[in-house]
PDB file of C-alpha atoms in Angstrom:
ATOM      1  CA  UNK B   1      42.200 -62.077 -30.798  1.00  0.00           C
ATOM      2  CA  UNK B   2      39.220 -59.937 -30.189  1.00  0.00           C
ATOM      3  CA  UNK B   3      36.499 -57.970 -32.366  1.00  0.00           C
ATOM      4  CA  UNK B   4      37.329 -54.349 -32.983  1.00  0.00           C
ATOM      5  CA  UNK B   5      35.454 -51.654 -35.491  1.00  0.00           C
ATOM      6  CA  UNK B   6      37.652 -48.934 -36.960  1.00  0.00           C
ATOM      7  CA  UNK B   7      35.965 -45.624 -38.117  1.00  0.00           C
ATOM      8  CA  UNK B   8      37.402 -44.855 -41.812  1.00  0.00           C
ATOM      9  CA  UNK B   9      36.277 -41.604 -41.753  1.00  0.00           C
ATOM     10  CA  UNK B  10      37.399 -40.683 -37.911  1.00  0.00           C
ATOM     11  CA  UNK B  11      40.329 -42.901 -38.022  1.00  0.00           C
ATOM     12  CA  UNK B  12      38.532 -44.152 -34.225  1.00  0.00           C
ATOM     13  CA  UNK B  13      38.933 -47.891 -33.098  1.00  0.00           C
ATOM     14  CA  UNK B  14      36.247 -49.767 -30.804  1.00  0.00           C
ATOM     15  CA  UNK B  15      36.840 -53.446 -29.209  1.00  0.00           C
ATOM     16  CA  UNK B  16      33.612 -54.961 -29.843  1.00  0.00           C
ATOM     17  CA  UNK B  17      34.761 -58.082 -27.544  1.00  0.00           C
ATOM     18  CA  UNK B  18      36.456 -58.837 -24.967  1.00  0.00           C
ATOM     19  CA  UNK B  19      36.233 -62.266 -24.036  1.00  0.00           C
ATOM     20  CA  UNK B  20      39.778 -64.414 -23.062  1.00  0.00           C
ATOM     21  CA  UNK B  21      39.081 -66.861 -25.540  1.00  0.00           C
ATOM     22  CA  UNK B  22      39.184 -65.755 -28.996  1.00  0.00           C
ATOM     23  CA  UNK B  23      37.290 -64.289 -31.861  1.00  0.00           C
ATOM     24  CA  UNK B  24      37.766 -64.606 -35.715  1.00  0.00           C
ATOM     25  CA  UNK B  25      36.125 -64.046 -38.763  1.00  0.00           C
ATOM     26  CA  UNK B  26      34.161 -60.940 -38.296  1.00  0.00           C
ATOM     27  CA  UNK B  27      31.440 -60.030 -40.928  1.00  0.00           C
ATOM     28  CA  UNK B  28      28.879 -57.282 -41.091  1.00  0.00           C
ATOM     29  CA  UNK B  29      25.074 -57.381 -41.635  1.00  0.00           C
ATOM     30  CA  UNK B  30      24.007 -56.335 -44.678  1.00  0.00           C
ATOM     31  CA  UNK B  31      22.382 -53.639 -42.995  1.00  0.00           C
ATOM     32  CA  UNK B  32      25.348 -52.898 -40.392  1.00  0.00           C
ATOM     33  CA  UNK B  33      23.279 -52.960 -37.139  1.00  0.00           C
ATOM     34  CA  UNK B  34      25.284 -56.333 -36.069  1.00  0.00           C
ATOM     35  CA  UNK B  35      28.346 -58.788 -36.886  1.00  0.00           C
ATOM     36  CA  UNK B  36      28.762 -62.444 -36.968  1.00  0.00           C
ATOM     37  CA  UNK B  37      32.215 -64.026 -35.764  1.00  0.00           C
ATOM     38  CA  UNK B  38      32.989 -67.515 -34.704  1.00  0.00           C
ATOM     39  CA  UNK B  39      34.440 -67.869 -31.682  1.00  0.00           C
ATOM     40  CA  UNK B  40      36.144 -71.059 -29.117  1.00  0.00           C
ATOM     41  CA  UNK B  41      33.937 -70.973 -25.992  1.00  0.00           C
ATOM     42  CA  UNK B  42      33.804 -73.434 -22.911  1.00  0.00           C
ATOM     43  CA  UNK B  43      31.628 -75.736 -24.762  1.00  0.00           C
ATOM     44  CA  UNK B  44      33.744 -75.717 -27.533  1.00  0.00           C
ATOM     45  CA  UNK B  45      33.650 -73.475 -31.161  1.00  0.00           C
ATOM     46  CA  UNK B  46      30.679 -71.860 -31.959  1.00  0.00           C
ATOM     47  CA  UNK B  47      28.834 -68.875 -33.972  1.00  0.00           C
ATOM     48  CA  UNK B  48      28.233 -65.853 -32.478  1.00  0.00           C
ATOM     49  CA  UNK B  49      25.726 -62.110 -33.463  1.00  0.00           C
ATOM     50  CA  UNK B  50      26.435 -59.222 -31.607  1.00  0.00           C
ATOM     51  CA  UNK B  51      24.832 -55.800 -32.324  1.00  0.00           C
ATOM     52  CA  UNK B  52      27.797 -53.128 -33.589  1.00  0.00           C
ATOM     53  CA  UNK B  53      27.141 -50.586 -30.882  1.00  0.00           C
ATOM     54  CA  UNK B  54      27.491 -53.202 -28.101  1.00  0.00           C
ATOM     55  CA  UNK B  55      23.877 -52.175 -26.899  1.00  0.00           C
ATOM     56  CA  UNK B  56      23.460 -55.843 -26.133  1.00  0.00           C
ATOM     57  CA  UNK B  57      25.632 -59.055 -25.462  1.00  0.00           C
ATOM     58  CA  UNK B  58      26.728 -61.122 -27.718  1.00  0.00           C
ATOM     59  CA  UNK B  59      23.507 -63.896 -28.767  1.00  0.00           C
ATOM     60  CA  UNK B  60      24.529 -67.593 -29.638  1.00  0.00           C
ATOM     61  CA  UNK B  61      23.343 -68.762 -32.855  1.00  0.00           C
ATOM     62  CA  UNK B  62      25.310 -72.370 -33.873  1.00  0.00           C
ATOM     63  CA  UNK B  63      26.795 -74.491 -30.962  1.00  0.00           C
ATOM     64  CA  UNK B  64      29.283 -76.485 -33.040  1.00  0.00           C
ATOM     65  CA  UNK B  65      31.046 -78.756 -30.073  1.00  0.00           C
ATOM     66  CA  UNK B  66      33.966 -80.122 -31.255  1.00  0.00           C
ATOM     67  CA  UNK B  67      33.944 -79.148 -34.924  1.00  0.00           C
ATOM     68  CA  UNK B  68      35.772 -76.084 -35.977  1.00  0.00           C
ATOM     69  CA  UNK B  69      33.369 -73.442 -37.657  1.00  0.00           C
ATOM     70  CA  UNK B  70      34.528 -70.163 -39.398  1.00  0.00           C
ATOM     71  CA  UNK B  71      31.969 -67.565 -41.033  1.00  0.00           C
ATOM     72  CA  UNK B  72      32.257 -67.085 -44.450  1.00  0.00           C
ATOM     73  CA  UNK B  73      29.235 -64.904 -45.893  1.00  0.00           C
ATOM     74  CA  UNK B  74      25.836 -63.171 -45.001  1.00  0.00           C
ATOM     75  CA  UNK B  75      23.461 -63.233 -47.667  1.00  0.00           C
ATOM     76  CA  UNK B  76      22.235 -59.635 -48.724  1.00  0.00           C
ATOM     77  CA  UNK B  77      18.674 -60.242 -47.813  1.00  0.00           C
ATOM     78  CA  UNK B  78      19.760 -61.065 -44.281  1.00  0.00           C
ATOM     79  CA  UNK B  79      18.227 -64.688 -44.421  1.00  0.00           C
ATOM     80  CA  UNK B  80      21.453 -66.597 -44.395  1.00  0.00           C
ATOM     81  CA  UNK B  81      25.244 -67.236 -43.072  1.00  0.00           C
ATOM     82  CA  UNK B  82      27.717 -69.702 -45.050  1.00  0.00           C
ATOM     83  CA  UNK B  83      30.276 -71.150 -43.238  1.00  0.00           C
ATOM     84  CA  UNK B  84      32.648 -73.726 -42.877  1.00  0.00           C
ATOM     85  CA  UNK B  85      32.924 -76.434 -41.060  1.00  0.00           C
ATOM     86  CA  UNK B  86      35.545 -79.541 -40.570  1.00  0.00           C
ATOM     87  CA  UNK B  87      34.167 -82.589 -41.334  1.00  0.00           C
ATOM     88  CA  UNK B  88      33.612 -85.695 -39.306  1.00  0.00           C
ATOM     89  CA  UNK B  89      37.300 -86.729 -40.789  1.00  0.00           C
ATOM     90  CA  UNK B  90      38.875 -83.586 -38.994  1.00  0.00           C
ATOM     91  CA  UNK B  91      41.016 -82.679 -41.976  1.00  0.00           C
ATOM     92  CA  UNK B  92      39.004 -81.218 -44.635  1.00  0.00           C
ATOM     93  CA  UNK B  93      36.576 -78.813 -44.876  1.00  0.00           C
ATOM     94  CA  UNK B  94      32.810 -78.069 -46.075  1.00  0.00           C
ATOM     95  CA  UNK B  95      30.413 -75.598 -46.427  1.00  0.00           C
ATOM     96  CA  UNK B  96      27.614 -75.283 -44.884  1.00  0.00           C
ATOM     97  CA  UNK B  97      24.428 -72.815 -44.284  1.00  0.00           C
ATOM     98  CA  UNK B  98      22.856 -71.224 -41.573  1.00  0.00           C
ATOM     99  CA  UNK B  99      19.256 -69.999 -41.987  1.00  0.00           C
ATOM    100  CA  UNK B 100      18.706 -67.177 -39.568  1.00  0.00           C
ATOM    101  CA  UNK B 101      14.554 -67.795 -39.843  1.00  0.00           C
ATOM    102  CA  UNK B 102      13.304 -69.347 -36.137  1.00  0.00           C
ATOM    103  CA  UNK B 103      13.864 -72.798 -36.139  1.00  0.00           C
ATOM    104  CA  UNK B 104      15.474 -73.912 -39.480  1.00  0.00           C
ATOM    105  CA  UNK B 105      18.379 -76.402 -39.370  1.00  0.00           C
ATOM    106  CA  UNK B 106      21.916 -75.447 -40.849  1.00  0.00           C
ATOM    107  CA  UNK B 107      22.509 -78.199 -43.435  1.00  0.00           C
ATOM    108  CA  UNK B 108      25.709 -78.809 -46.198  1.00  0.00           C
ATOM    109  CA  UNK B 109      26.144 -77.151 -49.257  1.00  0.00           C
ATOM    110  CA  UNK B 110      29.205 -78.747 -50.110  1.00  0.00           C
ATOM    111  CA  UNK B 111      30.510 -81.758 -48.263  1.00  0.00           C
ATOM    112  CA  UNK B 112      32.812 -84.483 -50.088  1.00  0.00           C
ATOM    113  CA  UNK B 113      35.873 -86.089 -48.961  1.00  0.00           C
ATOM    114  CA  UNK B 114      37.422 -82.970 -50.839  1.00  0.00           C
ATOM    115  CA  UNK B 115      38.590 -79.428 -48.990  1.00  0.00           C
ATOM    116  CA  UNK B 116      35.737 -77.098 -49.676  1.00  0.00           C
ATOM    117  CA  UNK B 117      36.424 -73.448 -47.835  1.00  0.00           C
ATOM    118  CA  UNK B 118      36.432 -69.755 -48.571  1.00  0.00           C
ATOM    119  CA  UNK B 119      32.836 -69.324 -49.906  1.00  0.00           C
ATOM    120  CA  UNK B 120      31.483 -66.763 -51.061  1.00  0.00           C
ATOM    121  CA  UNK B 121      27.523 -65.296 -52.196  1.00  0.00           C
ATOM    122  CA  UNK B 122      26.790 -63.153 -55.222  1.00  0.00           C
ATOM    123  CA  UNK B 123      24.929 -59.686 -54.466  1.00  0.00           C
ATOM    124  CA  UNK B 124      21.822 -61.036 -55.941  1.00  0.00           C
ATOM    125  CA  UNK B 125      21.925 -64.581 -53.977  1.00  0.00           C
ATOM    126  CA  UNK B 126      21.987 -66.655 -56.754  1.00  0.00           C
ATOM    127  CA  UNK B 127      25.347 -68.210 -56.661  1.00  0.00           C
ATOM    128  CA  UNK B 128      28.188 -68.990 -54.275  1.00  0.00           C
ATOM    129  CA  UNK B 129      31.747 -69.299 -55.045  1.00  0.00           C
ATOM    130  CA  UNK B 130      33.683 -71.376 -53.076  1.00  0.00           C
ATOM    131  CA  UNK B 131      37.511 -73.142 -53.224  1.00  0.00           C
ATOM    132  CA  UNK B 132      37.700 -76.296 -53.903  1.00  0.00           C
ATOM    133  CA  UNK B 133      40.718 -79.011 -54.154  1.00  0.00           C
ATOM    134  CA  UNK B 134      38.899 -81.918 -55.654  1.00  0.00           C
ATOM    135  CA  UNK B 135      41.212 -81.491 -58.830  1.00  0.00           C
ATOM    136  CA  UNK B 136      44.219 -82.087 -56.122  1.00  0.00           C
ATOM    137  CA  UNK B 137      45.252 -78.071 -56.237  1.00  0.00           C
ATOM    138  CA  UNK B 138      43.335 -74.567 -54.987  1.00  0.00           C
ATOM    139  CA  UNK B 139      40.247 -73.777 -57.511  1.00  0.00           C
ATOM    140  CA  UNK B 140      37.968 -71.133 -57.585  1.00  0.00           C
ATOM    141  CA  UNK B 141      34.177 -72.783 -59.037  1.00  0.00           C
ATOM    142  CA  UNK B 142      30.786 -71.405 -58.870  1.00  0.00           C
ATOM    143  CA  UNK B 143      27.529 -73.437 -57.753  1.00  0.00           C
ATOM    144  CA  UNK B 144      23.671 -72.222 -57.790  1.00  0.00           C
ATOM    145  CA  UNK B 145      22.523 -70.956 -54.175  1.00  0.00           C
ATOM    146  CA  UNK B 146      19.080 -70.438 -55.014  1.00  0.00           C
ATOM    147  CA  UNK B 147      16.309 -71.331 -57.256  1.00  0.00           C
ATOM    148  CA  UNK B 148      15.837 -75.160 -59.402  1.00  0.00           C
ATOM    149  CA  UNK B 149      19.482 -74.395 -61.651  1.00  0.00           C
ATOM    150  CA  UNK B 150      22.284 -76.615 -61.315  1.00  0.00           C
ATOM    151  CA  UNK B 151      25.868 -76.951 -62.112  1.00  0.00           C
ATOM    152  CA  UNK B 152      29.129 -76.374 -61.174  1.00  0.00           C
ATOM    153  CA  UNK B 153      31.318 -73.939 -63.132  1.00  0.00           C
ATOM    154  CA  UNK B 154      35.443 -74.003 -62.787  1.00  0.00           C
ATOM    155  CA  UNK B 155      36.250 -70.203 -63.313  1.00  0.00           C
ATOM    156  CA  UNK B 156      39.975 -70.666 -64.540  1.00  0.00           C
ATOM    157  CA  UNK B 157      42.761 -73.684 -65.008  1.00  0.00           C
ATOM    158  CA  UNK B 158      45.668 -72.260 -63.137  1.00  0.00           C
ATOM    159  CA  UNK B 159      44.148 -72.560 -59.494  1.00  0.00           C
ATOM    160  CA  UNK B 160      43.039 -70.072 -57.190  1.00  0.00           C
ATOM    161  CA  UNK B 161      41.839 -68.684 -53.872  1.00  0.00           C
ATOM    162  CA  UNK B 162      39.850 -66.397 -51.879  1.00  0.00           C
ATOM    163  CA  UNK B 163      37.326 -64.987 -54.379  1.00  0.00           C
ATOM    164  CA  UNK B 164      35.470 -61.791 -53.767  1.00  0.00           C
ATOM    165  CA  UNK B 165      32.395 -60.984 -55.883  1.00  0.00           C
ATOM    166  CA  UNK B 166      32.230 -56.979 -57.585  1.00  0.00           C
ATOM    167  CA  UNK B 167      29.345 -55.474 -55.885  1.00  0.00           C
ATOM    168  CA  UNK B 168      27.208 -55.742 -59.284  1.00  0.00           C
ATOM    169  CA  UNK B 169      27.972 -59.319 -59.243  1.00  0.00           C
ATOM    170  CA  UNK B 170      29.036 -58.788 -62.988  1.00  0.00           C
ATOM    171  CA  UNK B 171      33.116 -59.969 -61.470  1.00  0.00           C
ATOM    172  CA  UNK B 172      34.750 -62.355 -59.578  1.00  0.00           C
ATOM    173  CA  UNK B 173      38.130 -61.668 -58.269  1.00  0.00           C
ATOM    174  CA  UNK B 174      41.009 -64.139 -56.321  1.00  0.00           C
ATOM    175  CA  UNK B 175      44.487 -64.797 -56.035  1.00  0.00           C
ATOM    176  CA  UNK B 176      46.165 -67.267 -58.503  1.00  0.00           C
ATOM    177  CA  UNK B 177      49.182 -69.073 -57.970  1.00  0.00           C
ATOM    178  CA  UNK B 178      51.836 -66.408 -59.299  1.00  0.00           C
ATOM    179  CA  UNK B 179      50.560 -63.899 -56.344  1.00  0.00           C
ATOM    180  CA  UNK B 180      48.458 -61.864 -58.516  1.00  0.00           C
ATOM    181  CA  UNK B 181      44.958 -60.719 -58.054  1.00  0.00           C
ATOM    182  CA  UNK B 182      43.066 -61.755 -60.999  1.00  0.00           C
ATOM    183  CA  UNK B 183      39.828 -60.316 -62.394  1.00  0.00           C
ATOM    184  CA  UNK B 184      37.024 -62.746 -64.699  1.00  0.00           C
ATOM    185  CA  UNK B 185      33.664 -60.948 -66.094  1.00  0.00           C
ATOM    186  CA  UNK B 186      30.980 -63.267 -65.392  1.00  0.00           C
ATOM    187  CA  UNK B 187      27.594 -63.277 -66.881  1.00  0.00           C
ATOM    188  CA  UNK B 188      24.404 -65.096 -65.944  1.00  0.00           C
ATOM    189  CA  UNK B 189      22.317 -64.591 -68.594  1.00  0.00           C
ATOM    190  CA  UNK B 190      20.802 -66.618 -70.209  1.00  0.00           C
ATOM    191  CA  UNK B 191      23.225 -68.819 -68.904  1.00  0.00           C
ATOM    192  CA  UNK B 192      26.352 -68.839 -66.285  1.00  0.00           C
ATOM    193  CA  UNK B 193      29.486 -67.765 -68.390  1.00  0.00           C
ATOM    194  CA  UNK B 194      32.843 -66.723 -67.017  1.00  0.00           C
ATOM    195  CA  UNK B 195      34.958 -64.730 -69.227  1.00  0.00           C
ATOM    196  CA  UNK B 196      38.589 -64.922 -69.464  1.00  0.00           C
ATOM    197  CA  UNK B 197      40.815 -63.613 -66.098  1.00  0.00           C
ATOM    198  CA  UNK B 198      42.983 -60.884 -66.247  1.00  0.00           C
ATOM    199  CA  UNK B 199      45.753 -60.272 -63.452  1.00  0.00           C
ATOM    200  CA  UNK B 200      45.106 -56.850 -62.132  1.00  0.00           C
ATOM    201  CA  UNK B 201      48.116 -56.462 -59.948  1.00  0.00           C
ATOM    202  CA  UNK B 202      50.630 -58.408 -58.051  1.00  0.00           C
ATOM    203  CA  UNK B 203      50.099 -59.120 -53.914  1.00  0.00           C
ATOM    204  CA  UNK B 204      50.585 -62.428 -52.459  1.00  0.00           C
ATOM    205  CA  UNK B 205      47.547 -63.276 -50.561  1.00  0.00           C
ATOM    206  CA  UNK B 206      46.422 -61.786 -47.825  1.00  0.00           C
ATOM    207  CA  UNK B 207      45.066 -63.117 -44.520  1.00  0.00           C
ATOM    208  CA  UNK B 208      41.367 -60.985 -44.977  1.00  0.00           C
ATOM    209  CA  UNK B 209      40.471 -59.244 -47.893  1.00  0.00           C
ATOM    210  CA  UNK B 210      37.587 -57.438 -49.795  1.00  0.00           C
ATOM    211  CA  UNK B 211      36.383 -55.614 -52.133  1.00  0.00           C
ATOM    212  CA  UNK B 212      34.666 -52.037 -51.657  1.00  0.00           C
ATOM    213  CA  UNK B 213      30.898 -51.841 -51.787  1.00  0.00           C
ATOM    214  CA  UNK B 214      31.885 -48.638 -54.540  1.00  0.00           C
ATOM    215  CA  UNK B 215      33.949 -50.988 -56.506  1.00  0.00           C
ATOM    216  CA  UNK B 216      36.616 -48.365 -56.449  1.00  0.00           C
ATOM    217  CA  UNK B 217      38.848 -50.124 -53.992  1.00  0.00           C
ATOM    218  CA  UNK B 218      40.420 -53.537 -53.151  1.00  0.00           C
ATOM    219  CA  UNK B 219      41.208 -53.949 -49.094  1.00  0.00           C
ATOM    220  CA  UNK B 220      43.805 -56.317 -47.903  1.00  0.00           C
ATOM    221  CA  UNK B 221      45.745 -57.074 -44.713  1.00  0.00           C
ATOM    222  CA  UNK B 222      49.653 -56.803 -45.511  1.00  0.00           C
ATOM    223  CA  UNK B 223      52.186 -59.129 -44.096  1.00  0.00           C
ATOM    224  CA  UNK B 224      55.537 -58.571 -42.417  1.00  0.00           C
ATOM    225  CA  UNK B 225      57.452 -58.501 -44.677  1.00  0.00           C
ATOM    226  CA  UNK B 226      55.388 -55.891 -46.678  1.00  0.00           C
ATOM    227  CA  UNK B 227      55.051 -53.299 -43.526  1.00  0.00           C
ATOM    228  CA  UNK B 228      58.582 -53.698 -43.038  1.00  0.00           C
ATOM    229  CA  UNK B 229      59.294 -51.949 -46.890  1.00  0.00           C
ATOM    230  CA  UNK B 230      57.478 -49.265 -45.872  1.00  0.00           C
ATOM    231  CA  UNK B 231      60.250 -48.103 -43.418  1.00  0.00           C
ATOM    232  CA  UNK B 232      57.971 -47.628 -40.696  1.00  0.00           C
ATOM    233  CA  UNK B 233      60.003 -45.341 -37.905  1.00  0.00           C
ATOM    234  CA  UNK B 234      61.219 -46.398 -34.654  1.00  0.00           C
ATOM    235  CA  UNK B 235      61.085 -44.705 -31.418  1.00  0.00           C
ATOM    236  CA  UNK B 236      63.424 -45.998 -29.110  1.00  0.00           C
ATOM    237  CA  UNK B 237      63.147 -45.197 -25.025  1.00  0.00           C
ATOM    238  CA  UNK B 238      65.768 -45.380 -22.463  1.00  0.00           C
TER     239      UNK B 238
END
């Protein structure tokens, strides 16, 4: 797999990479001039920035060895990448952070002998939600990212994946267990408070998936079996 941009408006596609190994995870900068991918090398997996018109090649920014790394978020002030990382067992995951000031160390956000992936930052910075199986299934909490608050919020009972903050940070969105998207107000004033979820409409999960910086739209990969409904034609040469 490589690194490609598509053009919504011009309907134009442009490989960003082209490397044999391969490339996954692609995320933008908050102010679109570059994207961050983790990628397996020679020396093993590691992090990667390149700028989005491929003025320049691709600069190394986390050498991971012989962990696996995936990107997860860029913080909207541009100051840091969440990721995830395996941990010295090899089986489950944590999260970790990657300050992009000179010289700062990436260190854990969430590392226990639990699975910890799929994290995510609020608009604002403040929070990060993240999936977590320390309850033995899928759940969707929320943890302070920045400032002297702590605690660790479960957002719903029935499990749950790959959350997605609104783009006012007022709603978190994931997939439950019944292959629904589901939808939870949250507020955080005074305090964190997460409201009661509300299935917006049925999709089993998707591989990638966002929400639209307008808040209009929700953007998914579909799988096989989905494109093949459609009834896509076939063109068959002799």
């Amino acid at each position: 797999p490589d690194v490609w941009i598509l053009d919504l408006e011009r309907g134009a596609r442009t490989r960003l990479t082209s490397n044999p190994q391969a490339e996954r995870g692609a995320l933008w900068s908050p102010d679109g001039s570059s994207i961050v991918f983790d990628a397996h090398r020679e020396g093993g997996r590691a992090i990667y920035e390149k700028r989005a018109d491929s003025a320049l090649p691709e600069k190394l920014l986390l050498a991971a060895g012989a962990h696996d790394v995936a990107v997860s978020d860029w913080s909207r002030d541009g100051r840091f990448i969440v990721y995830e990382q395996d941990s010295c067992l090899g089986c489950d995951r944590d999260i970790w952070v990657l300050p992009k000031s000179d010289g700062a160390e990436p260190y854990a956000f969430a590392a226990t002998q639990f699975d910890e992936h799929s994290a995510v930052l609020s608009p604002d910075g403040r929070f990060l939600a993240y999936v977590t199986l320390e309850s033995g299934i899928c759940e969707v909490v929320v943890q302070p990212f920045a400032g002297s608050a702590a605690g660790k919020w479960q957002i719903w009972a029935n499990g749950g994946w790959a959350p997605r903050w609104s783009p006012d940070g007022r709603e978190l969105y994931y997939f439950d267990a019944s292959d629904s998207i589901v939808r939870v107000e949250i507020a955080t004033e005074p305090a964190f408070q997460a409201g009661k979820a509300v299935r917006v409409s049925r999709a089993p999960a998707p591989f990638q998936w966002d929400v639209a910086r307008d808040g209009q739209r929700l953007l998914r990969t579909a799988g096989v079996a989905e494109r093949a409904e459609r009834s896509f034609p076939i063109t068959v040469v002799l």
